[in-house]
Amino acid sequence: MSNIVQQDILQQLKQLQKDAETALAHAKSAEATRNWYSEYLSRKGRLTGILRNLGSLSAAERPLVGKVANEVKAVLENALQERQAAIAQAELEAVRRAESIDVTLPGRPQNLGKLHITTRALRDIYAIFTAMGFQIYDSPEVETDEYNFQLLNMPPGHPARDMWDTFYTTTPGLLLRTHTSPGQIHAMREYAPEPIRVILPGKCYRYEQVTARSESMFYQVEGLAVGKHITFSDLKGVLINFANQMYGEGREARFRKSYFPFTEPSVEMDIACILCNGKGCPICKYTGWLEILGAGVVHPRVLEYGGYDPTEFSGFAFGMGPERMALQKYSIDDIRYFYTNDVRLLERV
Ligand SMILES: [Zn+2]
C-alpha cells in the first residue's frame, strides 16, 4: 500500500521538476525568478508541500523519497542560479546597446540661425558711427506731441505735420513717434551746453497704407552733432565717410536740396546704385541713384529748444532707414517680407 504512496510522491516530484523547469525557462526578469522561487522552492512552495506527505511513508521508504527530493531541489537551485545569471547578463547587454554611441556615424547638420537683416544693417551703422566718435542714445517710442512736432519746429497746424500722420494713444497729446528726431531734443536737453555727437536708433510708426515700399512700423537711425563751428562741410564729410564704409570706398554720392522743418538747409543724400553702378535698374527706378538718407544743418530754433544758443552753437542732423538700406543692398522688392518671418528670406540674404 505504502509503496503506491511512495510511487505517487516520486511521480509528483518528477512532475514538479518538469513544471518548474518549464516555468523557469519563461522567466525573463529578476522579479520573475523571485516569483518562481517562492512558488516552487520556498517554505510555502510546492516542493515543501509534497514533502509534507513524507509522514505517510514507512521509515524504509523515506530515504529514497528524501534523496530524490534533495536531487530535485539541487537541480532546480542550480537552474535558478544559471537563469539569474543569464538574465543579469541580458539586462547588462541591453543597457550597453541602448547607451552605445557609434562614433563612425556622420553627424546631423545643425541649422545655424542668423541675425535678421535689419539687425545686421543696424549693427553695421552703429559700428561705422561709433568709430567716428558718435554715441548711441536711446529715446522713447511713445512721445508727446511737443517732442515729436512742436520742439522740431512744427507747431500745431503746421502743414509739414501732414507728412507724418501717426497712431495716437487715448491720452491726449501722447503718440507713437513718427521719427527718431524727438530724440535730438532729449539728447540736447540732457547735454547742453556740452558738444554732442550721437546716433539715435529705434522704431518709428506711421499711420499710412502698408505697401511694398512702406510699413506702418519701421526703424530709423537719427544722427546729431552739436558744437561750435560745425558747418555743412562737416555734415558732408561724415556722411561721405559713412557711405564709403557702408557701401564700399569710392562710391559716388550726391546731395540734393530738400526740406525738413527742423533743418535749414536740408538735403537728401543719394549714392550711385549699388546694383547697376549707375546704369539704371528696377531697384533705382532707372535713375542710377539710390536715396539713402535725409540731412541738414540743425534749425536755429531747434537748437534753442534744445538749450543751445544758436548764435554760438551750430550742428547737423541726419536720418536714415536701415530697412530701406537692406532692401537695396539685398535687392529685396518688398519691405513687408521683413516682418512676415518667412525663413526663406532670411536664408537668402
Ligand atoms: Zn540701379
mmCIF file of C-alpha atoms and ligand atoms in Angstrom:
data_model
loop_
_atom_site.group_PDB
_atom_site.id
_atom_site.type_symbol
_atom_site.label_atom_id
_atom_site.label_comp_id
_atom_site.label_asym_id
_atom_site.label_seq_id
_atom_site.Cartn_x
_atom_site.Cartn_y
_atom_site.Cartn_z
ATOM 1 C CA MET A 1 0.000 0.000 0.000
ATOM 2 C CA SER A 2 2.578 2.499 1.085
ATOM 3 C CA ASN A 3 4.633 1.576 -1.973
ATOM 4 C CA ILE A 4 1.894 3.118 -4.071
ATOM 5 C CA VAL A 5 2.130 6.306 -1.993
ATOM 6 C CA GLN A 6 5.890 6.321 -2.483
ATOM 7 C CA GLN A 7 5.474 5.966 -6.242
ATOM 8 C CA ASP A 8 2.918 8.734 -6.207
ATOM 9 C CA ILE A 9 5.230 11.119 -4.319
ATOM 10 C CA LEU A 10 8.134 10.309 -6.624
ATOM 11 C CA GLN A 11 5.798 10.958 -9.558
ATOM 12 C CA GLN A 12 4.817 14.292 -8.036
ATOM 13 C CA LEU A 13 8.469 15.255 -7.568
ATOM 14 C CA LYS A 14 9.186 14.419 -11.205
ATOM 15 C CA GLN A 15 6.184 16.452 -12.353
ATOM 16 C CA LEU A 16 7.253 19.321 -10.087
ATOM 17 C CA GLN A 17 10.727 19.355 -11.596
ATOM 18 C CA LYS A 18 9.275 19.378 -15.104
ATOM 19 C CA ASP A 19 6.808 22.183 -14.324
ATOM 20 C CA ALA A 20 9.482 24.199 -12.539
ATOM 21 C CA GLU A 21 11.974 23.886 -15.397
ATOM 22 C CA THR A 22 9.365 24.950 -17.940
ATOM 23 C CA ALA A 23 8.289 27.924 -15.817
ATOM 24 C CA LEU A 24 11.895 28.960 -15.233
ATOM 25 C CA ALA A 25 12.585 28.975 -18.962
ATOM 26 C CA HIS A 26 9.790 31.571 -19.300
ATOM 27 C CA ALA A 27 11.068 33.798 -16.514
ATOM 28 C CA LYS A 28 12.524 36.834 -18.260
ATOM 29 C CA SER A 29 13.353 39.131 -15.370
ATOM 30 C CA ALA A 30 14.860 39.060 -11.896
ATOM 31 C CA GLU A 31 11.415 39.647 -10.475
ATOM 32 C CA ALA A 32 10.001 36.672 -12.388
ATOM 33 C CA THR A 33 12.739 34.434 -10.947
ATOM 34 C CA ARG A 34 11.902 35.599 -7.422
ATOM 35 C CA ASN A 35 8.243 34.704 -8.000
ATOM 36 C CA TRP A 36 9.321 31.386 -9.421
ATOM 37 C CA TYR A 37 11.423 30.671 -6.319
ATOM 38 C CA SER A 38 8.562 31.442 -3.988
ATOM 39 C CA GLU A 39 6.225 29.204 -5.973
ATOM 40 C CA TYR A 40 8.487 26.145 -6.146
ATOM 41 C CA LEU A 41 11.315 26.209 -3.616
ATOM 42 C CA SER A 42 10.298 28.469 -0.708
ATOM 43 C CA ARG A 43 8.968 27.222 2.629
ATOM 44 C CA LYS A 44 5.465 27.669 1.333
ATOM 45 C CA GLY A 45 6.349 26.383 -2.106
ATOM 46 C CA ARG A 46 5.244 23.268 -3.937
ATOM 47 C CA LEU A 47 8.302 21.166 -3.057
ATOM 48 C CA THR A 48 7.743 21.686 0.649
ATOM 49 C CA GLY A 49 4.080 20.862 0.072
ATOM 50 C CA ILE A 50 4.976 17.475 -1.406
ATOM 51 C CA LEU A 51 7.476 16.642 1.347
ATOM 52 C CA ARG A 52 4.789 17.224 3.949
ATOM 53 C CA ASN A 53 3.372 13.873 2.921
ATOM 54 C CA LEU A 54 6.574 12.047 3.913
ATOM 55 C CA GLY A 55 4.894 11.185 7.214
ATOM 56 C CA SER A 56 2.613 8.762 5.413
ATOM 57 C CA LEU A 57 5.634 6.719 4.267
ATOM 58 C CA SER A 58 7.312 3.936 6.166
ATOM 59 C CA ALA A 59 10.793 4.507 7.639
ATOM 60 C CA ALA A 60 12.252 2.304 4.864
ATOM 61 C CA GLU A 61 10.681 4.285 2.104
ATOM 62 C CA ARG A 62 11.564 7.746 3.290
ATOM 63 C CA PRO A 63 15.302 7.763 2.396
ATOM 64 C CA LEU A 64 14.635 7.233 -1.314
ATOM 65 C CA VAL A 65 11.980 9.915 -1.481
ATOM 66 C CA GLY A 66 14.212 12.242 0.591
ATOM 67 C CA LYS A 67 17.124 11.603 -1.723
ATOM 68 C CA VAL A 68 15.071 12.271 -4.856
ATOM 69 C CA ALA A 69 13.552 15.394 -3.282
ATOM 70 C CA ASN A 70 17.055 16.704 -2.465
ATOM 71 C CA GLU A 71 18.205 15.987 -6.009
ATOM 72 C CA VAL A 72 15.209 17.806 -7.468
ATOM 73 C CA LYS A 73 15.878 20.696 -5.123
ATOM 74 C CA ALA A 74 19.556 20.848 -6.064
ATOM 75 C CA VAL A 75 18.804 20.646 -9.784
ATOM 76 C CA LEU A 76 16.230 23.436 -9.525
ATOM 77 C CA GLU A 77 18.505 25.640 -7.402
ATOM 78 C CA ASN A 78 21.255 25.217 -9.958
ATOM 79 C CA ALA A 79 18.883 26.010 -12.772
ATOM 80 C CA LEU A 80 17.730 29.095 -10.889
ATOM 81 C CA GLN A 81 21.279 30.363 -10.478
ATOM 82 C CA GLU A 82 22.031 29.871 -14.160
ATOM 83 C CA ARG A 83 18.818 31.575 -15.147
ATOM 84 C CA GLN A 84 19.507 34.548 -12.873
ATOM 85 C CA ALA A 85 22.997 34.917 -14.268
ATOM 86 C CA ALA A 86 21.666 34.772 -17.823
ATOM 87 C CA ILE A 87 19.029 37.413 -17.067
ATOM 88 C CA ALA A 88 21.574 39.730 -15.445
ATOM 89 C CA GLN A 89 23.842 39.353 -18.450
ATOM 90 C CA ALA A 90 20.982 40.100 -20.873
ATOM 91 C CA GLU A 91 19.978 43.200 -18.912
ATOM 92 C CA LEU A 92 23.557 44.448 -18.951
ATOM 93 C CA GLU A 93 23.754 43.867 -22.715
ATOM 94 C CA ALA A 94 20.518 45.785 -23.230
ATOM 95 C CA VAL A 95 21.834 48.745 -21.252
ATOM 96 C CA ARG A 96 25.075 48.629 -23.201
ATOM 97 C CA ARG A 97 23.249 48.562 -26.514
ATOM 98 C CA ALA A 98 20.968 51.441 -25.529
ATOM 99 C CA GLU A 99 23.851 53.589 -24.394
ATOM 100 C CA SER A 100 26.281 52.781 -27.111
ATOM 101 C CA ILE A 101 27.476 55.530 -29.435
ATOM 102 C CA ASP A 102 28.516 54.747 -32.945
ATOM 103 C CA VAL A 103 31.380 57.157 -33.454
ATOM 104 C CA THR A 104 31.556 56.344 -37.153
ATOM 105 C CA LEU A 105 28.066 57.744 -37.877
ATOM 106 C CA PRO A 106 28.164 61.070 -39.720
ATOM 107 C CA GLY A 107 26.823 63.984 -37.623
ATOM 108 C CA ARG A 108 23.463 65.598 -38.265
ATOM 109 C CA PRO A 109 23.897 69.070 -39.771
ATOM 110 C CA GLN A 110 22.796 71.800 -37.377
ATOM 111 C CA ASN A 111 20.840 74.664 -38.860
ATOM 112 C CA LEU A 112 22.556 77.745 -37.552
ATOM 113 C CA GLY A 113 20.331 80.755 -37.141
ATOM 114 C CA LYS A 114 21.462 84.185 -38.179
ATOM 115 C CA LEU A 115 20.716 87.746 -37.361
ATOM 116 C CA HIS A 116 17.783 89.430 -39.034
ATOM 117 C CA ILE A 117 18.774 91.715 -41.899
ATOM 118 C CA THR A 118 17.507 94.771 -40.055
ATOM 119 C CA THR A 119 19.664 93.908 -37.046
ATOM 120 C CA ARG A 120 22.669 93.443 -39.302
ATOM 121 C CA ALA A 121 22.083 96.773 -41.055
ATOM 122 C CA LEU A 122 21.706 98.476 -37.647
ATOM 123 C CA ARG A 123 24.923 96.942 -36.334
ATOM 124 C CA ASP A 124 26.828 98.000 -39.450
ATOM 125 C CA ILE A 125 25.578 101.549 -38.951
ATOM 126 C CA TYR A 126 26.474 101.520 -35.228
ATOM 127 C CA ALA A 127 29.997 100.287 -35.964
ATOM 128 C CA ILE A 128 30.676 102.995 -38.519
ATOM 129 C CA PHE A 129 29.359 105.904 -36.463
ATOM 130 C CA THR A 130 30.792 104.826 -33.130
ATOM 131 C CA ALA A 131 34.203 104.649 -34.824
ATOM 132 C CA MET A 132 33.667 108.329 -35.719
ATOM 133 C CA GLY A 133 33.011 109.147 -32.070
ATOM 134 C CA PHE A 134 29.215 109.035 -32.061
ATOM 135 C CA GLN A 135 27.469 107.590 -29.019
ATOM 136 C CA ILE A 136 24.278 105.535 -29.236
ATOM 137 C CA TYR A 137 21.454 107.372 -27.491
ATOM 138 C CA ASP A 138 18.189 105.671 -26.617
ATOM 139 C CA SER A 139 14.959 107.639 -26.588
ATOM 140 C CA PRO A 140 11.296 106.673 -26.041
ATOM 141 C CA GLU A 141 8.974 105.309 -28.709
ATOM 142 C CA VAL A 142 5.934 106.872 -27.079
ATOM 143 C CA GLU A 143 6.293 110.617 -27.332
ATOM 144 C CA THR A 144 4.414 113.788 -26.637
ATOM 145 C CA ASP A 145 3.128 115.969 -29.432
ATOM 146 C CA GLU A 146 5.512 118.598 -28.097
ATOM 147 C CA TYR A 147 8.633 116.477 -28.642
ATOM 148 C CA ASN A 148 7.515 114.792 -31.835
ATOM 149 C CA PHE A 149 6.402 118.011 -33.543
ATOM 150 C CA GLN A 150 6.477 121.310 -31.691
ATOM 151 C CA LEU A 151 10.082 121.306 -30.499
ATOM 152 C CA LEU A 152 11.115 120.229 -34.011
ATOM 153 C CA ASN A 153 9.690 123.450 -35.373
ATOM 154 C CA MET A 154 6.243 122.113 -36.225
ATOM 155 C CA PRO A 155 3.682 123.996 -34.126
ATOM 156 C CA PRO A 156 0.060 122.780 -34.198
ATOM 157 C CA GLY A 157 -1.419 123.292 -37.659
ATOM 158 C CA HIS A 158 1.979 123.312 -39.377
ATOM 159 C CA PRO A 159 1.451 121.874 -42.886
ATOM 160 C CA ALA A 160 4.573 119.655 -42.599
ATOM 161 C CA ARG A 161 2.720 117.557 -39.994
ATOM 162 C CA ASP A 162 0.787 116.075 -42.902
ATOM 163 C CA MET A 163 3.946 114.172 -43.880
ATOM 164 C CA TRP A 164 3.896 112.323 -40.543
ATOM 165 C CA ASP A 165 0.480 111.034 -39.579
ATOM 166 C CA THR A 166 0.760 108.586 -36.688
ATOM 167 C CA PHE A 167 -1.050 106.463 -34.106
ATOM 168 C CA TYR A 168 -2.415 108.371 -31.145
ATOM 169 C CA THR A 169 -2.902 106.961 -27.676
ATOM 170 C CA THR A 170 -6.073 107.507 -25.663
ATOM 171 C CA THR A 171 -4.138 110.049 -23.575
ATOM 172 C CA PRO A 172 -4.394 113.416 -25.342
ATOM 173 C CA GLY A 173 -1.030 114.634 -26.651
ATOM 174 C CA LEU A 174 0.635 111.186 -26.398
ATOM 175 C CA LEU A 175 1.516 109.450 -29.639
ATOM 176 C CA LEU A 176 3.816 106.871 -31.191
ATOM 177 C CA ARG A 177 6.769 108.781 -32.557
ATOM 178 C CA THR A 178 6.814 109.222 -36.321
ATOM 179 C CA HIS A 179 10.578 109.623 -36.490
ATOM 180 C CA THR A 180 13.582 109.351 -34.201
ATOM 181 C CA SER A 181 14.061 113.128 -34.369
ATOM 182 C CA PRO A 182 12.447 113.845 -30.956
ATOM 183 C CA GLY A 183 15.494 112.050 -29.551
ATOM 184 C CA GLN A 184 17.528 115.056 -30.730
ATOM 185 C CA ILE A 185 15.677 117.250 -28.242
ATOM 186 C CA HIS A 186 16.121 114.693 -25.431
ATOM 187 C CA ALA A 187 19.854 114.463 -26.138
ATOM 188 C CA MET A 188 20.323 118.219 -26.375
ATOM 189 C CA ARG A 189 18.403 118.901 -23.181
ATOM 190 C CA GLU A 190 20.475 116.276 -21.399
ATOM 191 C CA TYR A 191 23.874 117.507 -22.607
ATOM 192 C CA ALA A 192 23.507 121.284 -23.210
ATOM 193 C CA PRO A 193 25.769 123.227 -23.311
ATOM 194 C CA GLU A 194 28.260 120.396 -23.959
ATOM 195 C CA PRO A 195 29.039 119.377 -27.552
ATOM 196 C CA ILE A 196 27.090 116.334 -28.793
ATOM 197 C CA ARG A 197 27.746 113.514 -31.194
ATOM 198 C CA VAL A 198 25.038 110.856 -31.002
ATOM 199 C CA ILE A 199 23.096 108.451 -33.143
ATOM 200 C CA LEU A 200 19.530 107.649 -32.134
ATOM 201 C CA PRO A 201 18.305 104.329 -33.450
ATOM 202 C CA GLY A 202 14.840 102.885 -32.888
ATOM 203 C CA LYS A 203 11.371 102.035 -34.093
ATOM 204 C CA CYS A 204 9.031 104.610 -35.579
ATOM 205 C CA TYR A 205 5.370 104.460 -36.545
ATOM 206 C CA ARG A 206 3.279 105.950 -39.319
ATOM 207 C CA TYR A 207 -0.413 105.759 -39.881
ATOM 208 C CA GLU A 208 -0.307 105.002 -43.552
ATOM 209 C CA GLN A 209 -1.115 102.303 -46.039
ATOM 210 C CA VAL A 210 1.257 99.345 -45.875
ATOM 211 C CA THR A 211 2.809 98.809 -49.306
ATOM 212 C CA ALA A 212 5.876 97.182 -50.830
ATOM 213 C CA ARG A 213 7.765 100.402 -50.038
ATOM 214 C CA SER A 214 6.420 101.340 -46.616
ATOM 215 C CA GLU A 215 5.403 99.667 -43.375
ATOM 216 C CA SER A 216 3.478 101.219 -40.500
ATOM 217 C CA MET A 217 6.383 100.317 -38.191
ATOM 218 C CA PHE A 218 9.981 100.681 -39.252
ATOM 219 C CA TYR A 219 13.431 101.522 -37.942
ATOM 220 C CA GLN A 220 15.230 104.797 -38.247
ATOM 221 C CA VAL A 221 18.679 105.887 -37.235
ATOM 222 C CA GLU A 222 18.962 109.567 -36.480
ATOM 223 C CA GLY A 223 22.278 111.333 -36.053
ATOM 224 C CA LEU A 224 23.048 114.614 -34.351
ATOM 225 C CA ALA A 225 26.204 116.650 -33.876
ATOM 226 C CA VAL A 226 26.138 119.945 -31.988
ATOM 227 C CA GLY A 227 29.110 122.132 -31.172
ATOM 228 C CA LYS A 228 30.885 125.335 -32.047
ATOM 229 C CA HIS A 229 31.917 125.948 -35.688
ATOM 230 C CA ILE A 230 30.099 122.923 -37.070
ATOM 231 C CA THR A 231 29.304 123.550 -40.724
ATOM 232 C CA PHE A 232 27.626 121.900 -43.664
ATOM 233 C CA SER A 233 31.071 120.631 -44.749
ATOM 234 C CA ASP A 234 31.277 118.568 -41.563
ATOM 235 C CA LEU A 235 27.923 117.040 -42.404
ATOM 236 C CA LYS A 236 29.112 116.130 -45.900
ATOM 237 C CA GLY A 237 32.394 114.738 -44.626
ATOM 238 C CA VAL A 238 30.732 112.497 -42.036
ATOM 239 C CA LEU A 239 28.090 111.205 -44.424
ATOM 240 C CA ILE A 240 30.501 110.552 -47.305
ATOM 241 C CA ASN A 241 32.749 108.670 -44.904
ATOM 242 C CA PHE A 242 29.724 106.687 -43.758
ATOM 243 C CA ALA A 243 28.702 105.834 -47.352
ATOM 244 C CA ASN A 244 32.251 104.742 -48.193
ATOM 245 C CA GLN A 245 32.287 102.338 -45.285
ATOM 246 C CA MET A 246 28.732 101.117 -45.732
ATOM 247 C CA TYR A 247 28.813 100.654 -49.499
ATOM 248 C CA GLY A 248 32.493 100.472 -50.379
ATOM 249 C CA GLU A 249 35.211 103.052 -50.883
ATOM 250 C CA GLY A 250 34.816 105.480 -53.772
ATOM 251 C CA ARG A 251 31.077 105.033 -54.290
ATOM 252 C CA GLU A 252 29.737 108.168 -55.936
ATOM 253 C CA ALA A 253 27.427 110.263 -53.765
ATOM 254 C CA ARG A 254 25.366 113.389 -54.341
ATOM 255 C CA PHE A 255 23.345 115.783 -52.229
ATOM 256 C CA ARG A 256 20.029 117.198 -53.430
ATOM 257 C CA LYS A 257 18.265 120.121 -51.819
ATOM 258 C CA SER A 258 15.235 119.141 -49.766
ATOM 259 C CA TYR A 259 13.007 120.364 -46.990
ATOM 260 C CA PHE A 260 12.628 119.368 -43.351
ATOM 261 C CA PRO A 261 11.101 121.715 -40.775
ATOM 262 C CA PHE A 262 13.926 121.049 -38.287
ATOM 263 C CA THR A 263 16.943 121.626 -40.557
ATOM 264 C CA GLU A 264 17.995 124.555 -42.735
ATOM 265 C CA PRO A 265 19.377 123.996 -45.302
ATOM 266 C CA SER A 266 18.121 120.443 -45.829
ATOM 267 C CA VAL A 267 19.362 117.806 -48.245
ATOM 268 C CA GLU A 268 18.767 114.263 -49.364
ATOM 269 C CA MET A 269 21.783 112.112 -49.995
ATOM 270 C CA ASP A 270 21.933 109.657 -52.875
ATOM 271 C CA ILE A 271 24.585 107.124 -53.763
ATOM 272 C CA ALA A 272 25.269 105.594 -57.170
ATOM 273 C CA CYS A 273 23.045 102.500 -57.369
ATOM 274 C CA ILE A 274 24.876 99.587 -55.772
ATOM 275 C CA LEU A 275 23.213 97.083 -58.098
ATOM 276 C CA CYS A 276 23.711 98.657 -61.505
ATOM 277 C CA ASN A 277 26.517 101.122 -60.625
ATOM 278 C CA GLY A 278 24.546 103.998 -62.075
ATOM 279 C CA LYS A 279 23.494 102.388 -65.336
ATOM 280 C CA GLY A 280 19.831 102.083 -64.312
ATOM 281 C CA CYS A 281 17.799 99.142 -62.976
ATOM 282 C CA PRO A 282 14.386 98.457 -61.375
ATOM 283 C CA ILE A 283 15.743 98.982 -57.824
ATOM 284 C CA CYS A 284 16.914 102.530 -58.625
ATOM 285 C CA LYS A 285 13.897 103.022 -60.907
ATOM 286 C CA TYR A 286 16.349 103.551 -63.809
ATOM 287 C CA THR A 287 17.749 106.750 -62.305
ATOM 288 C CA GLY A 288 21.111 105.204 -61.407
ATOM 289 C CA TRP A 289 20.806 106.685 -57.886
ATOM 290 C CA LEU A 290 19.551 105.376 -54.567
ATOM 291 C CA GLU A 291 18.307 107.759 -51.916
ATOM 292 C CA ILE A 292 19.862 106.705 -48.611
ATOM 293 C CA LEU A 293 19.136 109.472 -46.141
ATOM 294 C CA GLY A 294 17.907 112.954 -45.346
ATOM 295 C CA ALA A 295 20.038 115.505 -43.532
ATOM 296 C CA GLY A 296 20.642 119.161 -42.873
ATOM 297 C CA VAL A 297 22.024 121.848 -40.633
ATOM 298 C CA VAL A 298 20.040 121.993 -37.388
ATOM 299 C CA HIS A 299 17.468 124.790 -37.481
ATOM 300 C CA PRO A 300 18.392 127.598 -35.029
ATOM 301 C CA ARG A 301 15.009 127.329 -33.364
ATOM 302 C CA VAL A 302 15.505 123.618 -32.704
ATOM 303 C CA LEU A 303 18.919 124.345 -31.178
ATOM 304 C CA GLU A 304 17.274 126.911 -28.959
ATOM 305 C CA TYR A 305 14.543 124.462 -27.902
ATOM 306 C CA GLY A 306 17.320 122.016 -27.084
ATOM 307 C CA GLY A 307 19.001 124.548 -24.791
ATOM 308 C CA TYR A 308 21.806 125.837 -27.052
ATOM 309 C CA ASP A 309 22.400 129.437 -28.060
ATOM 310 C CA PRO A 310 22.187 129.384 -31.879
ATOM 311 C CA THR A 311 24.485 132.397 -32.182
ATOM 312 C CA GLU A 312 27.207 130.373 -30.533
ATOM 313 C CA PHE A 313 26.390 126.772 -31.455
ATOM 314 C CA SER A 314 25.575 125.013 -34.662
ATOM 315 C CA GLY A 315 25.021 121.414 -35.652
ATOM 316 C CA PHE A 316 23.912 118.942 -38.229
ATOM 317 C CA ALA A 317 21.434 116.084 -38.171
ATOM 318 C CA PHE A 318 20.570 113.200 -40.423
ATOM 319 C CA GLY A 319 18.120 110.325 -40.527
ATOM 320 C CA MET A 320 18.268 107.067 -42.402
ATOM 321 C CA GLY A 321 16.162 103.919 -42.772
ATOM 322 C CA PRO A 322 18.148 100.736 -42.164
ATOM 323 C CA GLU A 323 15.394 98.607 -43.725
ATOM 324 C CA ARG A 324 15.441 100.696 -46.897
ATOM 325 C CA MET A 325 19.203 100.245 -46.986
ATOM 326 C CA ALA A 326 18.884 96.473 -46.562
ATOM 327 C CA LEU A 327 16.223 96.374 -49.304
ATOM 328 C CA GLN A 328 18.677 97.998 -51.653
ATOM 329 C CA LYS A 329 21.677 96.008 -50.531
ATOM 330 C CA TYR A 330 19.972 92.617 -50.925
ATOM 331 C CA SER A 331 17.655 93.689 -53.800
ATOM 332 C CA ILE A 332 14.510 92.688 -51.922
ATOM 333 C CA ASP A 333 11.472 94.018 -53.718
ATOM 334 C CA ASP A 334 9.002 94.197 -50.837
ATOM 335 C CA ILE A 335 9.599 95.656 -47.367
ATOM 336 C CA ARG A 336 6.705 93.572 -45.960
ATOM 337 C CA TYR A 337 8.909 90.449 -46.121
ATOM 338 C CA PHE A 338 10.905 91.862 -43.210
ATOM 339 C CA TYR A 339 8.197 91.052 -40.690
ATOM 340 C CA THR A 340 6.435 88.033 -42.168
ATOM 341 C CA ASN A 341 9.003 85.707 -40.559
ATOM 342 C CA ASP A 342 9.437 83.703 -43.730
ATOM 343 C CA VAL A 343 12.633 81.756 -43.189
ATOM 344 C CA ARG A 344 13.275 81.637 -46.943
ATOM 345 C CA LEU A 345 14.011 85.353 -46.943
ATOM 346 C CA LEU A 346 16.475 85.027 -44.078
ATOM 347 C CA GLU A 347 18.176 82.084 -45.790
ATOM 348 C CA ARG A 348 18.575 84.042 -48.986
ATOM 349 C CA VAL A 349 20.379 87.027 -47.565
HETATM 350 ZN ZN ZN B 1 20.248 100.582 -60.231
#
